[in-house]
PDB file of C-alpha atoms in Angstrom:
ATOM      1  CA  GLN A1485     112.794 114.600  97.868  1.00 91.00           C
ATOM      2  CA  VAL A1486     110.141 115.013  95.227  1.00 97.00           C
ATOM      3  CA  GLN A1487     106.404 114.585  95.551  1.00 97.00           C
ATOM      4  CA  LEU A1488     103.944 114.070  92.729  1.00 98.00           C
ATOM      5  CA  VAL A1489     100.376 114.689  93.827  1.00 96.00           C
ATOM      6  CA  GLU A1490      97.580 113.591  91.522  1.00 95.00           C
ATOM      7  CA  SER A1491      93.960 114.649  91.554  1.00 95.00           C
ATOM      8  CA  GLY A1492      90.851 114.407  89.418  1.00 95.00           C
ATOM      9  CA  GLY A1493      90.061 110.714  89.356  1.00 93.00           C
ATOM     10  CA  GLY A1494      86.675 109.264  90.133  1.00 96.00           C
ATOM     11  CA  LEU A1495      83.612 107.552  88.726  1.00 97.00           C
ATOM     12  CA  VAL A1496      82.538 108.573  85.247  1.00 97.00           C
ATOM     13  CA  GLN A1497      79.851 107.268  82.926  1.00 97.00           C
ATOM     14  CA  PRO A1498      80.781 105.904  79.511  1.00 98.00           C
ATOM     15  CA  GLY A1499      81.078 108.771  77.076  1.00 97.00           C
ATOM     16  CA  GLY A1500      81.930 111.183  79.843  1.00 98.00           C
ATOM     17  CA  SER A1501      85.025 113.260  80.451  1.00 97.00           C
ATOM     18  CA  LEU A1502      87.508 113.915  83.201  1.00 96.00           C
ATOM     19  CA  ARG A1503      90.644 115.911  83.797  1.00 98.00           C
ATOM     20  CA  LEU A1504      93.557 114.609  85.812  1.00 98.00           C
ATOM     21  CA  SER A1505      96.154 116.904  87.345  1.00 98.00           C
ATOM     22  CA  CYS A1506      99.566 116.165  88.774  1.00 98.00           C
ATOM     23  CA  ALA A1507     101.727 118.690  90.560  1.00 98.00           C
ATOM     24  CA  ALA A1508     105.398 118.043  91.235  1.00 98.00           C
ATOM     25  CA  SER A1509     107.122 119.695  94.166  1.00 97.00           C
ATOM     26  CA  GLY A1510     110.277 119.401  96.205  1.00 96.00           C
ATOM     27  CA  SER A1511     113.873 119.223  95.126  1.00 96.00           C
ATOM     28  CA  ILE A1512     113.501 119.966  91.410  1.00 97.00           C
ATOM     29  CA  PHE A1513     116.042 121.597  89.130  1.00 96.00           C
ATOM     30  CA  SER A1514     114.418 120.709  85.834  1.00 96.00           C
ATOM     31  CA  ILE A1515     111.755 118.376  84.521  1.00 97.00           C
ATOM     32  CA  ASN A1516     112.311 116.680  81.203  1.00 96.00           C
ATOM     33  CA  VAL A1517     109.272 114.545  80.497  1.00 98.00           C
ATOM     34  CA  MET A1518     105.993 114.341  82.374  1.00 98.00           C
ATOM     35  CA  GLY A1519     103.466 111.681  81.617  1.00 98.00           C
ATOM     36  CA  TRP A1520     100.529 109.559  82.606  1.00 98.00           C
ATOM     37  CA  TYR A1521     100.500 105.802  82.863  1.00 98.00           C
ATOM     38  CA  ARG A1522      97.689 103.487  83.836  1.00 98.00           C
ATOM     39  CA  GLN A1523      97.320 100.012  85.211  1.00 98.00           C
ATOM     40  CA  ALA A1524      94.148  97.983  85.028  1.00 96.00           C
ATOM     41  CA  PRO A1525      93.593  94.920  87.236  1.00 92.00           C
ATOM     42  CA  GLY A1526      95.610  91.982  85.983  1.00 94.00           C
ATOM     43  CA  LYS A1527      97.435  94.067  83.377  1.00 96.00           C
ATOM     44  CA  GLN A1528     100.808  95.714  83.110  1.00 97.00           C
ATOM     45  CA  ARG A1529     101.250  99.417  83.575  1.00 97.00           C
ATOM     46  CA  GLU A1530     101.097 101.183  80.217  1.00 98.00           C
ATOM     47  CA  LEU A1531     101.845 104.628  78.896  1.00 98.00           C
ATOM     48  CA  VAL A1532      98.802 106.784  78.240  1.00 98.00           C
ATOM     49  CA  ALA A1533     100.463 110.030  77.185  1.00 98.00           C
ATOM     50  CA  ALA A1534     103.636 112.006  77.764  1.00 98.00           C
ATOM     51  CA  ILE A1535     104.850 115.531  77.103  1.00 98.00           C
ATOM     52  CA  THR A1536     108.293 117.109  77.001  1.00 95.00           C
ATOM     53  CA  GLY A1537     109.209 120.509  78.352  1.00 92.00           C
ATOM     54  CA  GLY A1538     109.040 121.835  74.813  1.00 92.00           C
ATOM     55  CA  GLY A1539     105.526 120.542  74.314  1.00 94.00           C
ATOM     56  CA  ASN A1540     106.153 117.470  72.195  1.00 97.00           C
ATOM     57  CA  THR A1541     103.580 114.806  72.951  1.00 98.00           C
ATOM     58  CA  VAL A1542     103.055 111.111  72.486  1.00 98.00           C
ATOM     59  CA  TYR A1543      99.854 109.136  73.000  1.00 98.00           C
ATOM     60  CA  ALA A1544      98.902 105.504  73.260  1.00 98.00           C
ATOM     61  CA  ASP A1545      96.933 104.362  70.239  1.00 98.00           C
ATOM     62  CA  SER A1546      94.040 103.462  72.512  1.00 97.00           C
ATOM     63  CA  VAL A1547      93.512 107.092  73.578  1.00 98.00           C
ATOM     64  CA  LYS A1548      94.486 109.026  70.439  1.00 97.00           C
ATOM     65  CA  GLY A1549      91.780 111.494  69.564  1.00 97.00           C
ATOM     66  CA  ARG A1550      90.230 111.204  73.013  1.00 98.00           C
ATOM     67  CA  ALA A1551      93.038 112.428  75.262  1.00 98.00           C
ATOM     68  CA  THR A1552      94.976 115.655  75.483  1.00 98.00           C
ATOM     69  CA  ILE A1553      98.045 116.062  77.664  1.00 98.00           C
ATOM     70  CA  SER A1554      99.240 119.518  78.594  1.00 98.00           C
ATOM     71  CA  ARG A1555     101.735 121.028  80.936  1.00 97.00           C
ATOM     72  CA  ASP A1556     102.330 124.199  82.936  1.00 96.00           C
ATOM     73  CA  ASN A1557     106.091 124.411  83.300  1.00 95.00           C
ATOM     74  CA  ALA A1558     105.890 127.318  85.732  1.00 95.00           C
ATOM     75  CA  LYS A1559     103.789 125.196  88.085  1.00 96.00           C
ATOM     76  CA  ASN A1560     105.519 121.863  87.399  1.00 96.00           C
ATOM     77  CA  THR A1561     102.073 120.496  86.673  1.00 98.00           C
ATOM     78  CA  VAL A1562     100.810 118.130  84.018  1.00 98.00           C
ATOM     79  CA  TYR A1563      97.206 117.605  82.994  1.00 98.00           C
ATOM     80  CA  LEU A1564      95.375 114.860  81.169  1.00 98.00           C
ATOM     81  CA  GLN A1565      92.012 115.626  79.629  1.00 98.00           C
ATOM     82  CA  MET A1566      90.146 112.508  78.568  1.00 97.00           C
ATOM     83  CA  ASN A1567      86.911 112.551  76.626  1.00 98.00           C
ATOM     84  CA  SER A1568      84.555 109.884  75.302  1.00 98.00           C
ATOM     85  CA  LEU A1569      85.608 107.594  78.117  1.00 98.00           C
ATOM     86  CA  LYS A1570      85.174 103.855  77.629  1.00 97.00           C
ATOM     87  CA  LEU A1571      84.787 100.995  80.059  1.00 97.00           C
ATOM     88  CA  GLU A1572      88.298  99.886  79.167  1.00 96.00           C
ATOM     89  CA  ASP A1573      89.727 103.178  80.389  1.00 98.00           C
ATOM     90  CA  THR A1574      89.072 101.994  83.939  1.00 98.00           C
ATOM     91  CA  ALA A1575      92.409 101.807  85.732  1.00 98.00           C
ATOM     92  CA  VAL A1576      94.635 103.411  88.305  1.00 98.00           C
ATOM     93  CA  TYR A1577      96.319 106.364  86.625  1.00 98.00           C
ATOM     94  CA  TYR A1578      99.856 107.242  87.669  1.00 98.00           C
ATOM     95  CA  CYS A1579     101.732 110.455  87.070  1.00 98.00           C
ATOM     96  CA  ASN A1580     105.401 110.202  86.110  1.00 98.00           C
ATOM     97  CA  ALA A1581     108.119 112.817  85.936  1.00 98.00           C
ATOM     98  CA  ALA A1582     111.645 112.380  84.623  1.00 97.00           C
ATOM     99  CA  LEU A1583     113.599 115.129  86.334  1.00 97.00           C
ATOM    100  CA  ARG A1584     116.878 116.337  87.727  1.00 96.00           C
ATOM    101  CA  ASN A1585     117.113 117.288  91.376  1.00 96.00           C
ATOM    102  CA  THR A1586     120.185 119.495  90.886  1.00 95.00           C
ATOM    103  CA  PRO A1587     122.303 120.674  87.904  1.00 95.00           C
ATOM    104  CA  TRP A1588     124.820 117.965  88.793  1.00 96.00           C
ATOM    105  CA  THR A1589     122.555 114.929  89.068  1.00 94.00           C
ATOM    106  CA  ASN A1590     121.256 112.602  86.424  1.00 95.00           C
ATOM    107  CA  THR A1591     117.650 112.407  85.379  1.00 96.00           C
ATOM    108  CA  ARG A1592     115.574 109.986  87.413  1.00 96.00           C
ATOM    109  CA  ASP A1593     111.973 108.896  87.429  1.00 97.00           C
ATOM    110  CA  TYR A1594     109.436 109.788  90.084  1.00 98.00           C
ATOM    111  CA  TRP A1595     105.903 108.449  90.424  1.00 98.00           C
ATOM    112  CA  GLY A1596     102.703 109.644  92.004  1.00 97.00           C
ATOM    113  CA  GLN A1597     100.617 107.491  94.285  1.00 96.00           C
ATOM    114  CA  GLY A1598      97.973 106.853  91.641  1.00 96.00           C
ATOM    115  CA  THR A1599      94.383 107.932  91.222  1.00 97.00           C
ATOM    116  CA  GLN A1600      91.518 105.590  90.419  1.00 97.00           C
ATOM    117  CA  VAL A1601      89.449 106.214  87.317  1.00 98.00           C
ATOM    118  CA  THR A1602      86.364 104.058  86.991  1.00 98.00           C
ATOM    119  CA  VAL A1603      84.174 104.190  83.907  1.00 98.00           C
ATOM    120  CA  SER A1604      80.845 102.588  84.608  1.00 97.00           C
ATOM    121  CA  SER A1605      77.162 103.100  84.006  1.00 94.00           C
TER     122      SER A1605
END
């Protein structure tokens, strides 16, 4: 099995910053893409940012210029640095990893349990 453990959420004032971390462990042969999604109350889960093993990144338009995703392949860990936080960034943030458990298995998605980020004054 694979576990994705997130940390770094919390209450932040508008304009503030935070850094989310997600460490993957367990039966992992290789990780293709790691990313962060978020889901606000009453809304669908949406991609925030994702990064490949080679370092290629993609960001949602709503966070471009404010978010930076990075990855430590040796630690199977992905980070999300968010600056200039807005009220609308409030959501549960989920870590995602598309990985292979063994050299002979297909890539499958795994999710973390989610971490709450609340932006409020």
